[in-house]
Amino acid sequence: MSVLRLKLPTDPRWVNIVEKNIEEILTDHAWCEQKAATNAITIITNNSEHQDLVQDLLALAKEEIDHFEQVHNIIIKRGLKLGRERKDDYVNELYLYMKKNGDRSRVSSLVERLLFSAMIEARSCERFKVLSENIQDEELSIFYRDLMESEAGHYTTFITYARKYGVGIDVEKRWREWIEFEASIIENYGKNETIHG
């Protein structure tokens, strides 16, 4: 996944943990999709003057809700239950990093939120790839391969808008800092049956 520029790949043995509790990974994944849709709506709400961004993030939010529905349908089909929303420690660490590093200007806040979003999509995309290539469940292997391509598109959308609207900000330098920070925390994850866990 060199296109995503992530420094630390997920150990494929993480899938062995996932396979022991499919209900948990599916529940966690469903809520990840819901939160991704909510995040896109939040960006729209705070930056409604950018018509192209609004249109693209509306489409992205719809796609994330569609993914939520797809995961929920798999849960129902398998006779499982959608559990309560899960806390995502990985995303929370990224969120705190974002809050700490914005300079409170609107432009900086937008760029930080877009890079935060891109980072989550990049890691999700990488995790879906690992799942698609290593999970024994054929239905889920195909499902995660399809989703991987979608997440890669979302990552590109966020990065593109950070570059477009990050006037006066060295977005490439900032993205490198995000990648370094993510590498420093991701080594603590990959031990639980959750998308980022």
Tab-separated table of C-alpha atoms in Angstrom:
chain	number	residue	atom	x	y	z
A	1	MET	CA	0.000	0.000	0.000
A	2	SER	CA	2.862	2.326	-0.856
A	3	VAL	CA	0.389	4.798	-2.376
A	4	LEU	CA	-0.926	5.389	1.158
A	5	ARG	CA	2.609	6.020	2.460
A	6	LEU	CA	1.926	4.239	5.757
A	7	LYS	CA	5.135	3.386	7.603
A	8	LEU	CA	4.066	0.311	9.554
A	9	PRO	CA	2.096	-2.485	7.842
A	10	THR	CA	-0.445	-4.538	9.766
A	11	ASP	CA	0.808	-7.973	10.815
A	12	PRO	CA	-1.348	-10.502	8.887
A	13	ARG	CA	-1.642	-12.531	12.122
A	14	TRP	CA	-4.120	-9.863	13.255
A	15	VAL	CA	-6.636	-11.674	11.013
A	16	ASN	CA	-6.317	-14.787	13.218
A	17	ILE	CA	-7.606	-12.678	16.129
A	18	VAL	CA	-10.424	-11.274	13.973
A	19	GLU	CA	-11.566	-14.740	12.846
A	20	LYS	CA	-12.173	-15.812	16.436
A	21	ASN	CA	-14.922	-13.201	16.822
A	22	ILE	CA	-16.574	-12.256	13.520
A	23	GLU	CA	-19.543	-10.677	15.317
A	24	GLU	CA	-17.213	-8.223	17.072
A	25	ILE	CA	-15.294	-7.169	13.944
A	26	LEU	CA	-18.543	-6.669	12.020
A	27	THR	CA	-20.108	-4.605	14.811
A	28	ASP	CA	-16.981	-2.481	15.137
A	29	HIS	CA	-16.771	-2.068	11.367
A	30	ALA	CA	-20.422	-0.992	11.100
A	31	TRP	CA	-19.879	1.772	13.660
A	32	CYS	CA	-16.671	2.867	11.902
A	33	GLU	CA	-18.754	3.456	8.768
A	34	GLN	CA	-21.372	5.417	10.721
A	35	LYS	CA	-18.685	7.596	12.308
A	36	ALA	CA	-17.073	8.194	8.909
A	37	ALA	CA	-20.413	9.450	7.559
A	38	THR	CA	-20.866	11.701	10.598
A	39	ASN	CA	-17.335	13.061	10.173
A	40	ALA	CA	-18.035	13.981	6.532
A	41	ILE	CA	-21.239	15.799	7.567
A	42	THR	CA	-19.301	17.687	10.263
A	43	ILE	CA	-16.764	18.891	7.679
A	44	ILE	CA	-19.634	20.023	5.413
A	45	THR	CA	-21.332	21.851	8.308
A	46	ASN	CA	-18.176	23.776	9.169
A	47	ASN	CA	-17.098	24.540	5.585
A	48	SER	CA	-20.327	24.976	3.644
A	49	GLU	CA	-18.915	27.807	1.511
A	50	HIS	CA	-16.863	25.318	-0.525
A	51	GLN	CA	-19.458	23.999	-2.968
A	52	ASP	CA	-17.254	21.303	-4.520
A	53	LEU	CA	-16.224	19.991	-1.116
A	54	VAL	CA	-19.875	19.897	0.004
A	55	GLN	CA	-20.909	17.925	-3.079
A	56	ASP	CA	-18.064	15.419	-2.836
A	57	LEU	CA	-18.429	14.891	0.894
A	58	LEU	CA	-22.193	14.453	0.573
A	59	ALA	CA	-21.484	11.641	-1.891
A	60	LEU	CA	-18.872	10.221	0.468
A	61	ALA	CA	-21.247	10.360	3.457
A	62	LYS	CA	-23.923	8.509	1.455
A	63	GLU	CA	-21.369	5.864	0.525
A	64	GLU	CA	-20.320	5.415	4.154
A	65	ILE	CA	-23.956	4.985	5.227
A	66	ASP	CA	-24.387	2.472	2.395
A	67	HIS	CA	-21.362	0.575	3.757
A	68	PHE	CA	-22.954	0.650	7.228
A	69	GLU	CA	-26.059	-0.923	5.711
A	70	GLN	CA	-24.007	-3.552	3.870
A	71	VAL	CA	-22.219	-4.575	7.063
A	72	HIS	CA	-25.513	-4.611	8.964
A	73	ASN	CA	-27.047	-6.849	6.284
A	74	ILE	CA	-24.162	-9.312	6.669
A	75	ILE	CA	-24.723	-9.288	10.441
A	76	ILE	CA	-28.447	-10.035	9.977
A	77	LYS	CA	-27.815	-12.704	7.320
A	78	ARG	CA	-25.475	-14.547	9.680
A	79	GLY	CA	-27.923	-14.451	12.576
A	80	LEU	CA	-25.656	-12.122	14.550
A	81	LYS	CA	-26.486	-8.884	16.356
A	82	LEU	CA	-25.233	-5.342	15.862
A	83	GLY	CA	-23.760	-4.535	19.257
A	84	ARG	CA	-23.479	-1.118	20.848
A	85	GLU	CA	-21.132	1.485	19.413
A	86	ARG	CA	-17.496	0.763	20.274
A	87	LYS	CA	-14.890	3.215	21.529
A	88	ASP	CA	-12.069	3.587	18.993
A	89	ASP	CA	-8.858	4.353	20.882
A	90	TYR	CA	-6.839	4.648	17.664
A	91	VAL	CA	-9.147	7.310	16.206
A	92	ASN	CA	-9.281	9.093	19.578
A	93	GLU	CA	-5.471	9.368	19.609
A	94	LEU	CA	-5.546	10.835	16.097
A	95	TYR	CA	-8.311	13.233	17.152
A	96	LEU	CA	-6.277	14.533	20.102
A	97	TYR	CA	-3.278	15.013	17.823
A	98	MET	CA	-5.460	16.995	15.396
A	99	LYS	CA	-6.863	19.214	18.156
A	100	LYS	CA	-3.394	19.896	19.534
A	101	ASN	CA	-1.912	20.941	16.202
A	102	GLY	CA	-4.417	23.303	14.588
A	103	ASP	CA	-3.667	27.025	14.999
A	104	ARG	CA	-7.392	27.739	15.358
A	105	SER	CA	-7.696	29.525	12.007
A	106	ARG	CA	-10.472	28.230	9.750
A	107	VAL	CA	-8.003	27.163	7.069
A	108	SER	CA	-5.807	25.287	9.535
A	109	SER	CA	-8.838	23.646	11.173
A	110	LEU	CA	-10.098	22.455	7.792
A	111	VAL	CA	-6.707	21.086	6.740
A	112	GLU	CA	-6.242	19.283	10.061
A	113	ARG	CA	-9.713	17.729	9.851
A	114	LEU	CA	-9.114	16.605	6.273
A	115	LEU	CA	-5.724	15.072	7.127
A	116	PHE	CA	-7.219	13.388	10.209
A	117	SER	CA	-9.891	11.922	7.914
A	118	ALA	CA	-7.358	10.886	5.272
A	119	MET	CA	-5.264	9.113	7.903
A	120	ILE	CA	-8.210	7.046	9.135
A	121	GLU	CA	-9.199	6.136	5.570
A	122	ALA	CA	-5.604	5.174	4.714
A	123	ARG	CA	-5.295	2.810	7.680
A	124	SER	CA	-8.802	1.405	7.136
A	125	CYS	CA	-7.929	0.754	3.506
A	126	GLU	CA	-4.745	-1.047	4.552
A	127	ARG	CA	-6.631	-3.130	7.142
A	128	PHE	CA	-9.290	-4.083	4.581
A	129	LYS	CA	-6.527	-5.228	2.232
A	130	VAL	CA	-4.994	-7.411	4.952
A	131	LEU	CA	-8.448	-8.841	5.732
A	132	SER	CA	-9.280	-9.518	2.077
A	133	GLU	CA	-5.991	-11.355	1.512
A	134	ASN	CA	-5.897	-13.410	4.719
A	135	ILE	CA	-9.400	-14.135	6.010
A	136	GLN	CA	-10.640	-17.681	5.349
A	137	ASP	CA	-14.256	-16.553	4.968
A	138	GLU	CA	-14.745	-16.166	1.198
A	139	GLU	CA	-17.736	-13.813	1.430
A	140	LEU	CA	-15.854	-11.456	3.733
A	141	SER	CA	-12.687	-11.699	1.640
A	142	ILE	CA	-14.568	-10.411	-1.428
A	143	PHE	CA	-16.468	-7.843	0.640
A	144	TYR	CA	-13.304	-6.329	2.102
A	145	ARG	CA	-11.548	-6.289	-1.265
A	146	ASP	CA	-14.409	-4.165	-2.680
A	147	LEU	CA	-14.410	-1.853	0.332
A	148	MET	CA	-10.642	-1.408	0.153
A	149	GLU	CA	-10.991	0.273	-3.244
A	150	SER	CA	-13.705	2.564	-1.923
A	151	GLU	CA	-11.633	3.614	1.115
A	152	ALA	CA	-8.678	4.415	-1.156
A	153	GLY	CA	-10.967	6.790	-3.063
A	154	HIS	CA	-12.041	8.483	0.182
A	155	TYR	CA	-8.415	8.926	1.237
A	156	THR	CA	-7.702	10.628	-2.112
A	157	THR	CA	-10.720	12.935	-1.711
A	158	PHE	CA	-9.576	14.193	1.700
A	159	ILE	CA	-5.948	14.687	0.655
A	160	THR	CA	-7.008	16.507	-2.542
A	161	TYR	CA	-9.166	19.001	-0.632
A	162	ALA	CA	-6.468	19.579	1.989
A	163	ARG	CA	-4.120	20.552	-0.822
A	164	LYS	CA	-6.743	22.669	-2.573
A	165	TYR	CA	-7.922	24.682	0.427
A	166	GLY	CA	-4.757	24.653	2.538
A	167	VAL	CA	-3.696	28.096	1.357
A	168	GLY	CA	-0.560	29.211	3.179
A	169	ILE	CA	-0.026	25.776	4.762
A	170	ASP	CA	2.674	23.320	3.710
A	171	VAL	CA	0.203	20.447	3.399
A	172	GLU	CA	2.833	17.939	2.222
A	173	LYS	CA	5.014	18.658	5.262
A	174	ARG	CA	2.006	18.430	7.540
A	175	TRP	CA	0.950	15.111	5.981
A	176	ARG	CA	4.450	13.707	6.591
A	177	GLU	CA	4.063	14.709	10.245
A	178	TRP	CA	0.713	12.931	10.384
A	179	ILE	CA	2.302	9.784	8.912
A	180	GLU	CA	5.102	9.903	11.498
A	181	PHE	CA	2.626	10.340	14.350
A	182	GLU	CA	0.436	7.494	13.091
A	183	ALA	CA	3.487	5.221	12.898
A	184	SER	CA	4.277	6.043	16.532
A	185	ILE	CA	0.858	4.881	17.766
A	186	ILE	CA	-0.174	2.078	15.386
A	187	GLU	CA	2.424	-0.294	16.837
A	188	ASN	CA	0.201	-0.411	19.945
A	189	TYR	CA	-2.708	-1.735	17.888
A	190	GLY	CA	-3.461	-4.834	15.834
A	191	LYS	CA	-4.153	-6.986	18.874
A	192	ASN	CA	-7.968	-6.890	18.981
A	193	GLU	CA	-10.853	-7.978	16.779
A	194	THR	CA	-11.683	-4.425	15.740
A	195	ILE	CA	-10.861	-2.547	12.514
A	196	HIS	CA	-8.212	-0.361	14.136
A	197	GLY	CA	-7.659	-2.386	17.319
